[in-house]
XYZ file of C-alpha atoms in Angstrom:
751
model
C -8.366 19.299 32.895
C -5.280 17.685 31.378
C -5.003 16.718 27.740
C -2.095 14.553 26.665
C -0.698 14.323 23.163
C 1.177 11.507 21.474
C 4.730 12.681 20.944
C 6.919 12.030 17.963
C 10.515 12.293 19.176
C 12.987 13.415 16.584
C 16.682 14.149 16.667
C 18.131 16.472 14.054
C 21.709 16.682 12.859
C 23.997 19.689 12.779
C 22.088 22.948 12.575
C 23.487 23.794 9.098
C 22.278 20.458 7.707
C 18.443 20.307 7.982
C 18.010 16.643 8.669
C 15.709 15.079 11.237
C 16.036 11.482 12.368
C 13.685 9.670 14.692
C 15.364 8.562 17.893
C 13.726 5.515 19.399
C 14.620 3.350 22.326
C 16.623 0.284 21.339
C 14.488 -2.739 20.623
C 14.529 -5.221 23.425
C 13.276 -8.723 23.822
C 13.729 -11.900 21.902
C 14.626 -10.271 18.606
C 17.448 -8.247 20.120
C 18.568 -4.726 19.214
C 18.777 -3.652 15.588
C 22.293 -3.281 14.181
C 22.235 0.256 12.807
C 25.818 -0.015 11.535
C 24.828 -2.835 9.205
C 22.073 -0.635 7.757
C 24.506 2.284 7.452
C 26.915 0.115 5.434
C 24.288 -0.899 2.861
C 22.410 1.386 0.482
C 20.777 -1.430 -1.518
C 16.983 -1.395 -1.795
C 14.931 -4.517 -2.477
C 11.391 -4.287 -3.892
C 9.166 -7.349 -3.415
C 5.847 -7.370 -5.304
C 3.344 -9.535 -3.410
C 0.019 -10.963 -4.519
C -1.363 -11.370 -1.019
C -0.014 -11.273 2.521
C -0.216 -15.037 3.029
C 2.151 -15.884 0.154
C 4.902 -13.364 0.946
C 8.360 -14.945 1.240
C 9.061 -13.388 4.643
C 12.111 -15.578 5.484
C 13.998 -14.416 2.381
C 13.144 -10.759 3.020
C 14.411 -11.029 6.586
C 17.531 -12.801 5.313
C 18.313 -9.874 2.974
C 17.523 -7.304 5.658
C 19.539 -9.021 8.388
C 22.507 -10.399 6.426
C 23.254 -7.402 4.216
C 21.269 -4.562 5.798
C 19.145 -4.031 2.663
C 16.150 -1.778 2.874
C 13.027 -3.851 2.136
C 10.066 -2.284 0.305
C 7.099 -4.648 0.160
C 4.436 -3.685 -2.413
C 0.893 -5.021 -2.112
C -1.615 -4.007 -4.793
C -5.329 -4.246 -4.086
C -8.496 -3.421 -6.018
C -10.657 -0.468 -4.993
C -12.814 1.942 -6.960
C -10.830 4.980 -5.764
C -7.041 5.272 -5.940
C -5.331 5.308 -2.541
C -2.255 4.195 -0.640
C -0.969 3.520 2.849
C 2.502 2.912 4.280
C 3.501 1.065 7.431
C 7.126 1.074 8.396
C 9.764 0.032 10.897
C 12.371 2.697 10.093
C 14.842 1.295 12.615
C 14.720 -2.018 10.741
C 14.604 -0.526 7.220
C 11.353 -2.396 6.550
C 8.473 -0.725 4.680
C 5.092 -2.077 3.552
C 3.312 -0.107 0.816
C -0.335 -0.899 0.083
C -1.744 0.666 -3.097
C -5.409 0.592 -4.074
C -6.083 0.833 -7.818
C -9.438 1.053 -9.621
C -8.234 -1.023 -12.583
C -5.162 -1.919 -14.618
C -5.026 1.333 -16.587
C -1.562 2.766 -17.064
C -2.518 6.032 -15.390
C -2.890 4.282 -12.021
C 0.499 2.595 -12.284
C 2.036 5.937 -13.196
C 0.530 7.274 -9.964
C 1.887 4.250 -8.097
C 5.378 4.886 -9.483
C 5.163 8.577 -8.631
C 4.513 7.687 -4.990
C 6.593 4.559 -4.499
C 9.597 5.429 -6.660
C 9.717 9.210 -6.399
C 12.791 9.161 -4.174
C 14.706 6.482 -6.086
C 14.349 3.188 -7.916
C 15.079 -0.080 -6.119
C 18.174 -2.106 -6.991
C 16.731 -5.616 -6.716
C 13.261 -6.747 -7.836
C 11.694 -9.934 -6.428
C 8.477 -11.409 -7.864
C 6.451 -14.608 -7.646
C 6.344 -17.156 -10.476
C 2.626 -17.868 -10.095
C 0.511 -14.719 -9.966
C -3.235 -14.896 -10.540
C -4.499 -11.405 -9.771
C -4.701 -9.121 -12.819
C -3.663 -6.022 -10.842
C -0.561 -7.728 -9.452
C 0.324 -9.079 -12.900
C 0.064 -5.560 -14.298
C 2.153 -4.159 -11.419
C 4.918 -6.706 -12.072
C 4.799 -5.953 -15.788
C 5.095 -2.240 -15.017
C 8.071 -2.718 -12.693
C 9.966 -4.987 -15.099
C 9.609 -2.368 -17.833
C 11.264 0.341 -15.741
C 14.515 1.301 -17.415
C 17.475 3.262 -16.005
C 17.269 6.921 -16.963
C 19.841 9.634 -17.405
C 18.235 11.539 -14.508
C 18.701 8.754 -11.946
C 21.776 7.206 -10.379
C 19.975 4.040 -9.345
C 17.852 1.545 -11.225
C 16.735 -2.074 -11.068
C 19.876 -4.035 -11.966
C 18.900 -7.470 -10.631
C 15.570 -9.269 -10.854
C 14.570 -12.664 -9.512
C 11.474 -14.849 -9.702
C 10.541 -17.225 -6.889
C 9.849 -20.689 -8.264
C 7.322 -23.184 -6.993
C 9.273 -25.875 -5.131
C 8.854 -29.609 -5.480
C 11.119 -32.474 -4.545
C 12.547 -32.699 -8.056
C 12.943 -28.955 -8.618
C 15.947 -27.939 -10.676
C 18.511 -26.266 -8.403
C 21.268 -26.120 -10.993
C 22.748 -22.926 -12.378
C 21.522 -20.276 -12.594
C 19.532 -20.478 -9.389
C 19.622 -19.004 -5.894
C 18.772 -21.704 -3.385
C 18.025 -20.943 0.274
C 17.047 -23.190 3.155
C 13.541 -21.840 3.733
C 12.845 -23.897 6.859
C 16.065 -22.800 8.524
C 15.488 -19.115 7.693
C 11.932 -19.279 9.026
C 13.188 -20.751 12.309
C 16.013 -18.201 12.495
C 13.785 -15.142 12.102
C 10.521 -16.398 13.564
C 10.867 -14.502 16.856
C 11.691 -11.254 15.106
C 8.805 -11.780 12.655
C 6.428 -12.379 15.559
C 7.409 -8.992 17.019
C 7.346 -6.955 13.822
C 4.867 -8.274 11.262
C 1.826 -7.371 13.368
C 2.898 -3.726 13.015
C 3.575 -4.023 9.280
C 0.438 -5.994 8.376
C -2.108 -5.994 11.219
C -4.294 -9.060 11.171
C -1.762 -11.389 9.563
C -1.251 -14.529 11.653
C 2.504 -14.977 11.966
C 2.050 -18.566 13.135
C 0.405 -19.332 9.810
C 3.512 -18.375 7.824
C 5.212 -21.442 6.367
C 8.226 -22.083 4.163
C 9.330 -24.807 1.779
C 12.421 -26.831 2.590
C 14.168 -25.067 -0.287
C 13.408 -21.560 -1.521
C 14.462 -21.189 -5.138
C 14.829 -17.996 -7.147
C 15.876 -17.778 -10.766
C 17.183 -14.610 -12.452
C 14.757 -12.679 -14.617
C 15.893 -12.101 -18.194
C 17.191 -8.650 -18.954
C 18.985 -8.109 -15.639
C 22.555 -8.786 -14.606
C 23.088 -12.076 -12.758
C 25.868 -14.456 -11.893
C 26.283 -17.572 -14.024
C 27.455 -19.709 -11.150
C 25.242 -21.892 -8.996
C 24.703 -20.572 -5.492
C 24.975 -16.929 -6.559
C 23.329 -14.471 -4.191
C 20.882 -11.635 -4.761
C 23.555 -8.930 -4.498
C 26.056 -10.526 -6.888
C 27.607 -7.654 -8.819
C 26.069 -4.955 -6.581
C 28.318 -3.177 -4.072
C 26.548 -2.808 -0.686
C 27.677 0.834 -0.284
C 28.161 2.808 -3.500
C 29.030 6.269 -2.220
C 32.646 6.049 -3.350
C 31.847 4.576 -6.780
C 29.309 7.352 -7.443
C 31.996 9.995 -6.975
C 34.476 8.033 -9.080
C 32.044 7.713 -12.002
C 30.345 11.087 -12.027
C 32.850 13.682 -10.783
C 35.572 14.982 -13.066
C 39.117 14.214 -12.012
C 40.661 16.979 -9.983
C 41.034 18.349 -6.447
C 37.317 18.289 -5.732
C 36.974 14.625 -6.666
C 40.029 13.699 -4.607
C 38.660 15.528 -1.544
C 35.280 13.873 -1.826
C 36.803 10.427 -2.391
C 39.044 10.830 0.638
C 36.075 11.611 2.876
C 34.073 8.728 1.393
C 36.924 6.205 1.887
C 37.566 7.337 5.448
C 33.840 7.136 6.164
C 33.604 3.568 4.842
C 36.741 2.492 6.709
C 35.499 4.016 9.956
C 32.123 2.265 9.677
C 33.727 -1.103 8.928
C 36.196 -0.698 11.798
C 33.379 0.089 14.232
C 31.891 -3.375 13.665
C 34.966 -4.966 15.227
C 35.405 -2.411 18.010
C 33.715 -2.185 21.411
C 33.174 0.426 24.100
C 34.618 3.899 23.695
C 36.526 2.905 20.573
C 33.337 1.870 18.769
C 31.529 5.036 19.852
C 34.440 7.167 18.685
C 34.523 5.491 15.268
C 30.799 5.957 14.698
C 30.822 9.578 15.817
C 33.793 10.118 13.515
C 31.807 8.551 10.648
C 29.026 10.985 11.366
C 31.512 13.891 11.350
C 32.992 12.766 8.033
C 29.608 12.583 6.383
C 28.822 16.050 7.711
C 32.026 17.373 6.113
C 31.170 15.551 2.921
C 27.660 16.956 2.629
C 28.216 20.473 3.981
C 31.616 21.575 2.772
C 31.743 20.127 -0.721
C 29.987 21.595 -3.749
C 29.221 18.603 -5.942
C 28.304 20.749 -8.935
C 25.925 20.041 -11.834
C 27.471 16.630 -12.560
C 25.654 15.129 -9.568
C 22.969 17.719 -8.921
C 21.392 16.758 -12.252
C 20.448 13.356 -10.786
C 17.064 13.579 -9.051
C 17.883 10.772 -6.633
C 21.319 11.997 -5.480
C 20.195 14.374 -2.721
C 17.545 11.932 -1.379
C 20.285 9.282 -1.366
C 22.589 11.496 0.710
C 19.780 12.391 3.139
C 18.924 8.744 3.627
C 22.574 7.795 4.143
C 23.018 10.635 6.613
C 19.943 9.513 8.581
C 21.166 5.915 8.835
C 24.697 6.860 9.899
C 23.401 9.409 12.396
C 21.084 6.787 13.876
C 23.996 4.373 14.242
C 26.095 7.040 15.962
C 23.344 8.096 18.362
C 22.576 4.506 19.285
C 26.246 3.964 20.094
C 26.405 7.164 22.148
C 23.303 5.985 24.038
C 21.289 9.184 23.747
C 17.563 8.907 24.342
C 15.489 12.031 24.009
C 11.901 12.232 25.221
C 9.498 15.129 25.352
C 5.962 15.353 26.663
C 3.481 18.148 26.149
C 0.592 18.668 28.565
C -2.187 21.215 28.139
C -3.815 22.325 31.407
C -6.851 24.603 31.753
C -6.640 27.252 34.456
C -8.658 30.334 35.559
C -6.171 32.476 33.650
C -6.458 30.500 30.427
C -4.765 27.420 29.033
C -1.310 26.590 30.319
C 1.092 24.592 28.209
C 3.679 22.458 30.009
C 6.630 20.906 28.207
C 8.512 18.133 30.008
C 11.974 17.513 28.529
C 13.992 14.400 29.338
C 17.371 13.281 27.991
C 19.158 10.100 29.070
C 22.796 9.276 28.379
C 23.456 5.548 28.395
C 26.792 5.659 26.606
C 30.398 6.015 27.774
C 30.757 9.805 27.429
C 29.047 12.876 28.857
C 26.751 15.073 26.728
C 26.464 18.840 27.035
C 22.950 20.381 26.857
C 22.625 23.998 25.768
C 19.558 26.118 25.071
C 15.991 24.763 25.135
C 13.662 26.758 22.862
C 9.986 26.905 21.890
C 9.237 27.676 18.221
C 5.651 28.981 17.831
C 4.299 28.523 14.313
C 2.564 31.921 14.505
C 5.815 33.837 15.080
C 9.269 33.929 13.513
C 11.089 34.432 16.819
C 11.899 31.400 18.979
C 11.317 31.651 22.730
C 14.299 30.589 24.852
C 13.087 28.557 27.819
C 16.512 27.661 29.210
C 19.804 29.198 28.105
C 22.387 26.867 29.667
C 21.467 23.524 31.161
C 24.871 21.929 31.695
C 26.431 18.508 31.275
C 24.897 15.065 31.666
C 27.244 12.357 32.844
C 27.128 8.781 31.472
C 24.163 6.769 32.779
C 22.469 9.908 34.077
C 19.295 11.706 33.007
C 18.151 15.307 32.644
C 14.465 16.091 33.298
C 12.990 19.581 33.463
C 9.520 21.145 33.091
C 8.683 24.435 31.348
C 5.330 26.273 31.679
C 4.034 28.589 28.913
C 1.049 30.900 28.427
C -0.483 30.267 24.997
C -3.483 31.979 23.422
C -6.333 29.474 23.077
C -6.904 30.278 19.389
C -3.458 28.926 18.547
C -4.188 25.693 20.357
C -7.068 24.956 17.974
C -4.677 24.685 15.048
C -4.370 21.360 13.256
C -0.979 22.135 11.726
C 1.142 18.965 11.531
C 3.849 20.497 13.739
C 2.197 23.315 15.624
C 4.129 22.845 18.891
C 7.862 22.610 18.296
C 10.525 22.478 21.017
C 14.267 22.115 20.427
C 17.226 21.438 22.668
C 20.826 22.120 21.610
C 23.348 19.466 22.591
C 26.929 18.440 21.859
C 28.741 15.128 22.029
C 32.403 15.983 22.102
C 32.880 18.364 19.182
C 29.784 17.185 17.321
C 26.735 19.494 17.733
C 23.216 18.026 17.778
C 19.692 19.431 17.834
C 16.913 17.414 19.446
C 13.406 18.281 18.261
C 10.007 17.464 19.716
C 7.137 18.395 17.399
C 3.495 17.473 17.759
C 0.180 18.846 16.568
C -1.931 20.580 19.207
C -4.803 18.245 18.422
C -4.439 14.768 16.954
C -7.339 12.773 15.576
C -7.978 9.293 16.875
C -7.211 6.523 14.430
C -10.777 6.435 13.094
C -11.894 6.146 9.489
C -15.098 5.962 7.490
C -15.596 4.449 4.040
C -18.434 3.671 1.679
C -18.831 -0.046 0.939
C -18.900 -0.164 -2.010
C -17.861 3.308 -3.121
C -19.832 3.205 -6.377
C -23.576 3.010 -7.013
C -25.846 2.949 -10.031
C -29.582 3.527 -9.737
C -32.415 2.934 -12.211
C -33.823 5.826 -14.248
C -36.591 7.803 -12.566
C -40.100 7.955 -14.016
C -40.792 11.234 -15.824
C -43.331 12.815 -13.514
C -44.147 16.430 -12.732
C -43.394 16.086 -9.049
C -39.753 16.465 -8.054
C -39.708 13.718 -5.435
C -40.546 10.185 -6.316
C -38.962 7.108 -6.434
C -37.270 3.931 -5.524
C -35.650 3.559 -2.139
C -32.069 2.306 -1.933
C -29.406 1.978 0.730
C -25.866 3.243 1.183
C -23.490 1.442 3.538
C -20.866 3.343 5.507
C -18.327 1.424 7.575
C -16.611 3.086 10.542
C -13.295 1.508 11.542
C -11.331 2.270 14.686
C -8.977 0.853 17.326
C -10.305 -2.055 19.369
C -10.068 -0.148 22.636
C -11.712 3.074 21.425
C -15.010 4.251 22.873
C -16.943 7.422 22.315
C -19.569 9.133 20.208
C -18.807 10.079 16.607
C -20.960 11.904 14.080
C -21.672 11.119 10.437
C -22.634 13.800 7.924
C -23.607 13.092 4.320
C -23.313 15.537 1.405
C -25.551 14.543 -1.508
C -25.841 15.784 -5.082
C -28.954 17.570 -6.302
C -31.924 15.238 -6.597
C -30.663 12.635 -4.119
C -32.324 12.548 -0.715
C -31.048 10.691 2.331
C -33.551 9.160 4.715
C -33.261 8.844 8.458
C -30.024 7.254 9.632
C -27.838 7.175 12.738
C -25.938 10.439 12.601
C -24.453 9.965 16.061
C -22.893 6.562 16.611
C -21.746 5.221 19.953
C -18.565 3.173 19.488
C -17.970 0.584 22.185
C -14.613 -0.943 23.251
C -13.859 -4.229 21.529
C -15.658 -3.322 18.293
C -13.384 -2.393 15.395
C -16.099 -1.994 12.730
C -19.533 -0.404 12.790
C -21.811 -0.438 9.724
C -24.357 2.331 9.229
C -27.057 1.899 6.585
C -28.346 5.083 4.989
C -31.586 4.839 2.982
C -31.813 7.199 0.045
C -33.978 7.961 -2.942
C -33.515 9.873 -6.177
C -35.883 12.124 -8.087
C -36.060 13.464 -11.610
C -33.959 16.403 -10.432
C -30.947 14.086 -10.264
C -28.577 15.050 -13.070
C -27.172 12.600 -15.581
C -23.537 11.604 -15.431
C -21.423 10.589 -12.457
C -22.154 12.519 -9.270
C -20.183 12.526 -5.981
C -21.398 11.508 -2.527
C -19.283 12.632 0.441
C -19.483 11.318 3.983
C -17.527 12.808 6.887
C -16.784 11.383 10.308
C -16.375 13.820 13.200
C -15.117 13.338 16.723
C -14.813 15.990 19.414
C -16.284 18.506 16.973
C -13.577 17.975 14.363
C -13.592 16.039 11.094
C -11.307 13.029 11.458
C -12.083 11.108 8.259
C -13.982 11.432 4.989
C -14.755 9.296 1.977
C -16.218 9.910 -1.464
C -18.402 7.570 -3.474
C -19.787 8.091 -6.952
C -23.288 7.455 -8.230
C -25.025 7.650 -11.570
C -28.302 6.716 -13.232
C -27.952 3.585 -15.348
C -30.472 1.001 -16.477
C -29.676 -2.506 -15.308
C -33.057 -4.175 -15.689
C -33.042 -7.819 -14.633
C -36.227 -9.779 -15.270
C -38.113 -10.399 -12.023
C -38.296 -14.092 -12.880
C -34.513 -14.467 -13.089
C -32.923 -16.063 -10.029
C -29.152 -15.983 -9.736
C -26.811 -18.288 -7.873
C -23.231 -17.146 -7.675
C -19.788 -18.244 -6.572
C -18.147 -15.133 -5.012
C -15.004 -13.750 -6.582
C -11.913 -13.148 -4.465
C -12.515 -9.370 -4.192
C -16.191 -9.475 -3.210
C -17.072 -7.100 -6.057
C -19.497 -9.558 -7.675
C -21.784 -9.551 -4.633
C -21.647 -5.732 -4.423
C -22.636 -5.395 -8.069
C -25.438 -7.968 -7.866
C -26.858 -6.137 -4.864
C -27.021 -2.926 -6.908
C -29.022 -4.665 -9.640
C -31.834 -5.465 -7.176
C -32.076 -8.909 -8.786
C -32.781 -12.052 -6.793
C -29.444 -13.701 -6.008
C -27.990 -16.185 -3.559
C -24.408 -17.242 -2.852
C -23.810 -20.968 -3.338
C -21.904 -23.106 -0.861
C -19.657 -25.978 -1.789
C -22.226 -28.396 -0.366
C -25.042 -26.759 -2.335
C -23.153 -27.359 -5.560
C -23.095 -31.069 -4.743
C -26.569 -31.574 -3.319
C -28.889 -28.642 -4.120
C -31.314 -28.505 -7.040
C -29.423 -26.277 -9.499
C -32.483 -25.961 -11.730
C -34.000 -23.381 -9.362
C -31.393 -20.921 -10.654
C -31.814 -19.408 -14.102
C -28.196 -18.245 -14.039
C -25.108 -19.434 -12.144
C -22.308 -16.854 -12.116
C -18.757 -18.059 -11.437
C -16.670 -15.217 -9.985
C -12.989 -14.770 -10.785
C -10.817 -17.134 -8.758
C -13.806 -18.612 -6.922
C -12.779 -22.189 -7.763
C -10.076 -21.953 -5.093
C -12.784 -21.867 -2.394
C -14.861 -24.684 -3.907
C -13.033 -28.022 -3.710
C -16.065 -29.841 -5.147
C -16.012 -27.989 -8.480
C -13.817 -30.644 -10.016
C -16.609 -33.212 -9.443
C -19.441 -31.235 -11.046
C -18.877 -31.546 -14.788
C -21.780 -34.008 -15.210
C -24.095 -31.921 -12.969
C -23.336 -28.833 -15.036
C -24.039 -30.783 -18.237
C -27.465 -31.789 -16.886
C -28.165 -28.238 -15.699
C -27.244 -26.766 -19.086
C -29.151 -29.365 -21.080
C -32.354 -28.296 -19.310
C -31.903 -24.658 -20.278
C -29.612 -23.347 -17.533
C -27.028 -20.637 -18.077
C -23.519 -20.557 -16.589
C -21.688 -17.225 -16.711
C -17.926 -17.454 -16.196
C -16.171 -14.184 -15.477
C -12.464 -13.776 -16.272
C -10.408 -16.424 -14.494
C -6.739 -16.761 -13.491
C -4.407 -18.918 -15.538
C -4.684 -21.926 -13.197
C -8.382 -22.470 -13.935
C -9.016 -26.257 -13.759
C -10.006 -27.907 -17.016
C -12.511 -30.502 -15.736
C -15.235 -28.226 -14.427
C -17.368 -27.409 -17.478
C -18.292 -29.347 -20.626
C -16.178 -26.955 -22.720
C -12.454 -26.348 -22.966
C -11.584 -23.033 -21.319
C -7.958 -21.889 -21.125
C -7.540 -18.342 -19.704
C -4.738 -16.174 -21.110
C -4.058 -12.869 -19.348
C -2.896 -10.163 -21.731
C -2.806 -6.402 -22.153
C -4.999 -5.083 -24.965
C -5.951 -1.738 -26.388
C -9.096 -0.604 -28.177
C -7.634 -1.222 -31.612
C -6.734 -4.824 -30.693
C -10.318 -5.878 -29.977
C -12.162 -7.414 -32.919
C -15.978 -7.637 -33.128
C -16.878 -10.911 -34.843
C -20.665 -11.017 -34.259
C -21.941 -7.420 -34.079
C -25.535 -8.640 -34.416
C -25.243 -11.225 -31.623
C -28.394 -11.462 -29.497
C -26.252 -10.949 -26.383
C -25.498 -7.425 -27.613
C -29.104 -6.581 -28.453
C -31.316 -8.225 -25.841
C -32.539 -5.842 -23.112
C -29.987 -3.163 -24.090
C -28.275 -2.434 -27.383
C -24.563 -2.298 -26.622
C -22.683 0.595 -28.235
C -19.262 -0.822 -28.970
C -17.403 2.512 -29.008
C -18.759 3.331 -25.554
C -18.122 -0.177 -24.192
C -14.427 0.016 -25.052
C -13.910 3.730 -24.361
C -11.702 2.967 -21.348
C -9.451 0.811 -23.545
C -7.831 3.887 -25.076
C -5.074 2.937 -22.674
C -4.144 -0.723 -22.616
C -5.948 -2.793 -19.974
C -5.334 -6.256 -18.585
C -7.996 -8.742 -19.700
C -8.550 -12.420 -18.930
C -9.156 -13.607 -22.487
C -9.514 -17.344 -22.995
C -9.408 -20.067 -25.607
C -12.974 -21.406 -25.424
C -14.088 -24.357 -27.510
C -16.686 -24.892 -28.768
C -17.925 -21.278 -28.708
C -19.437 -18.467 -30.759
C -16.911 -15.679 -30.250
C -18.444 -12.197 -30.081
C -15.319 -10.204 -29.150
C -11.786 -11.407 -29.697
C -8.425 -10.035 -28.522
C -5.394 -9.485 -30.729
C -4.013 -12.889 -29.724
C -7.130 -14.620 -31.040
C -8.544 -15.489 -27.588
C -12.165 -14.829 -26.647
C -13.163 -11.760 -24.671
C -16.882 -12.543 -24.891
C -18.327 -15.811 -26.161
C -21.386 -18.070 -25.987
C -21.151 -21.893 -25.970
C -24.412 -23.742 -26.698
C -24.887 -26.841 -24.528
C -28.255 -28.530 -25.069
C -30.992 -25.991 -24.292
C -28.617 -23.843 -22.232
C -25.393 -21.947 -22.739
C -22.095 -21.020 -21.149
C -21.176 -17.345 -21.433
C -17.527 -16.435 -20.932
C -16.654 -12.784 -20.280
C -12.939 -12.038 -20.042
C -13.437 -8.278 -20.021
C -12.730 -6.630 -16.633
C -16.505 -6.219 -16.355
C -16.750 -5.719 -12.590
C -13.919 -3.173 -12.592
C -15.623 -1.342 -15.461
C -18.899 -1.305 -13.523
C -17.040 -0.010 -10.433
C -15.927 2.858 -12.676
C -19.647 3.351 -13.512
C -19.126 2.723 -17.221
C -22.709 2.646 -18.461
C -22.237 0.168 -21.324
C -20.603 -2.305 -18.921
C -23.710 -2.073 -16.713
C -25.918 -2.637 -19.762
C -23.826 -5.635 -20.828
C -24.208 -7.198 -17.368
C -28.006 -6.885 -17.676
C -27.912 -8.535 -21.109
C -25.796 -11.417 -19.795
C -28.030 -12.099 -16.787
C -31.204 -11.894 -18.906
C -29.858 -14.035 -21.751
C-alpha cells in the first residue's frame, strides 16, 4: 500500500541565519513570470479595506503590485457569531487576502483583528472606499484610520486614500489621484484570471468591471502631495533600509559599516534589473551575500532592537531577496515522501530532486533526515557532487521508521535537508511535511447560536419541545468518502437520531445534516456550548462550537410575519429560532400580494438593494398601515431611499456607549408588552462603544435616543398601524445570546 503526502518545498538560507523561503516553479502562461527583483526593491505595504469581493478595486491593487512591487494586504470583514480568520496568499506575487469574522463591532474584536493582521508591522498606505454600508466594515475603517505611529514601531500608516464614486463630471483637480481604470483592467485581466480564483474562490473574474477613471482623494491626517496627478507612494521611498540606519543608528564605525552594506545591496539590486545572463545572476547572488553580511555580522544594538517590527522587516527583506537570487540561479528543489507497508513494517521512501536551470553549476553536499523524536540527524548521503547547468539530480532513500512515529500529527514531523552551494554562497534546502495531513474538509453549525424556550417545571427529567440543529460539511468538489459526525452536548440537552456517518460524493461541496434535539429541566441556565467534530480516516479533521441558552421569545400563534431578508441572512436564522410563522417576500409579492395577511412586515438591513419595486410601494404601505399593519425596519445603511415609507427616515451610523443612550419613554408599551425590558441588561454590551444605525425618524415617538439625538428605537403611528424603527444591532446582540435583546424582539413582533 502506498500513501502519498502533499509536499511543501522550502529553501532555507545560510545555516547560521534561520530563514526558510518557499521555492516554487516560475509562473508560466499568459501572465508571465513574477519579477522577484521588483518585489525585493520595494518594502512598501498597502492595506485595502473591502466591503465585499465584488466592489474591490482590483485594477488599482494590481497596478501598485506590478508597477512598484508593493505588498498588497486585502482585508475583508464579515459577520459571524464566533471570531475567526483565514488567509489566502500568493507569496511569489506579494498578494495576501485576509478574511476576518467578527461577532459585532465591539472594540475587543478589532483589537484581536489588529493583533493578527498587524502583529508583524503596520502598513504604509491605507486604501478605503468612499461609500461603505456595512457596519462592521465602517468600524474596521474607523479602527484603521485611528492607528497612530508608536515609539515601538518603525513603520506606520503615512498615506491614506479614499476611492471616490466616479461620474462624468467628477472633480479630477488637485488633490486627486486619477487612473485609467479601463486600461488597467485590460492590462491585468489575464493575470487576474489566473490568480484571483486562488485568493477568493468563487469570485467570477469576468464580472469584475472598472470605471473609465478611477479617482482617489487623500484622507485628512496623512501626508500627501499637493499637486494633481500625485501617486500613492509620493513621499514614501520604495526601499527604506538605508534610511532606517541613517535615522536610528548613532554616528560611528558601526553605522558606516551598515550603511555601506545597505548602499551596495541597493546598487546591486538596481543594476541587476538592467543586466542579463551571468551578470544578472552574479549581481543578485551578490545582493544575497551582502544582506547575509548585514544581518549576521552586524550587532544593531538596542537602538533598533527596541522596535518590534525591525527583525520581522529584515526577515521579510531577506526572504524576498533570496527568492530573487534563487530564481535567477534557476534552482528548483522538489522532494516527495512515500510510505510503503511491508512484511517487516512500514518503509519510508524519500525522493529528492534538484534541477539547475541557470548558467552556473551547483554543488550538493549532505542529505539528512531529521526525526522529531531524536536530536541527532541521520545522514542519508554524505557527498553527492556537482550538478551542471540544465541538469537534474534525482535520488531515492529508504528508511525504517517505527509505526508509532508515523501516527504523529506534528506540523513538520518528517524533515529532510540537503546542503548545497552556489559559488561561495551556502544554501540549505528543506522538505518538511506532516506524516498525516487532513483533507480540506470542515464542519460548521449554521447558525452557531440557538435560544430555546423555558422548559415546563415537571418532576420528570426528560420532556420537552423538539428542535433542530443544522451542521454543514464543506469539502473539495472532487472529494469522496465517508466522514463521521460526533456531537458533544451540555447537561440536559439530548440529541435525537441523525446521520453520524455521511457519504460525501464527488461534485458536492456542501452537505447539510439536521440534528433533532430536545432540552429538559436539567438544562442549566446561562450560555452553554455545543461541540461538533468531523472525523475522516479515524482522525478529527474539523470541529465547530455553537452556543445555546434558554430564553423566552414568545410570539403569539396568530402573528404571521413577512420579511425582506437582510444581506447577512441573520434575520431568517433568528426568525426560525422563534418558531413563529414567517415567510420571505419576493419583489413581485410586494407589488401584487395581499399584504394584509401579514400582521408584521420586517425589513432587514440593506434589503432594499434586492427589491427594485420598493420605491413604488409608499401608497401600498400607507394602506397596509392604515388597516392596522405593522412595519418593522431594522437598522439600515446610509443610502436608504426616502420614498419607501410614509415617514422620513434618515439613517446615521455612529459609535455609541452605554452612557450616550438616553431613555425618553421608559413606560412605553413596547418595553412592557410580553416581556418587561430591563434597560441595564439590554445595554450591558455597550460598556464598550458599538456601531449603531440610529436614524432621524419623523414623525415618531422616540423610546431610545443616541447622543447625537437620532432614534435608536421609535414608534411612528400611521392610521391604525405603526412603523417601528430599531437601529440597535439587534440581530448581532441576539447572535451573542443577549437575553434582553431576545425579549425585545418578541415585544416588537407582538406589538
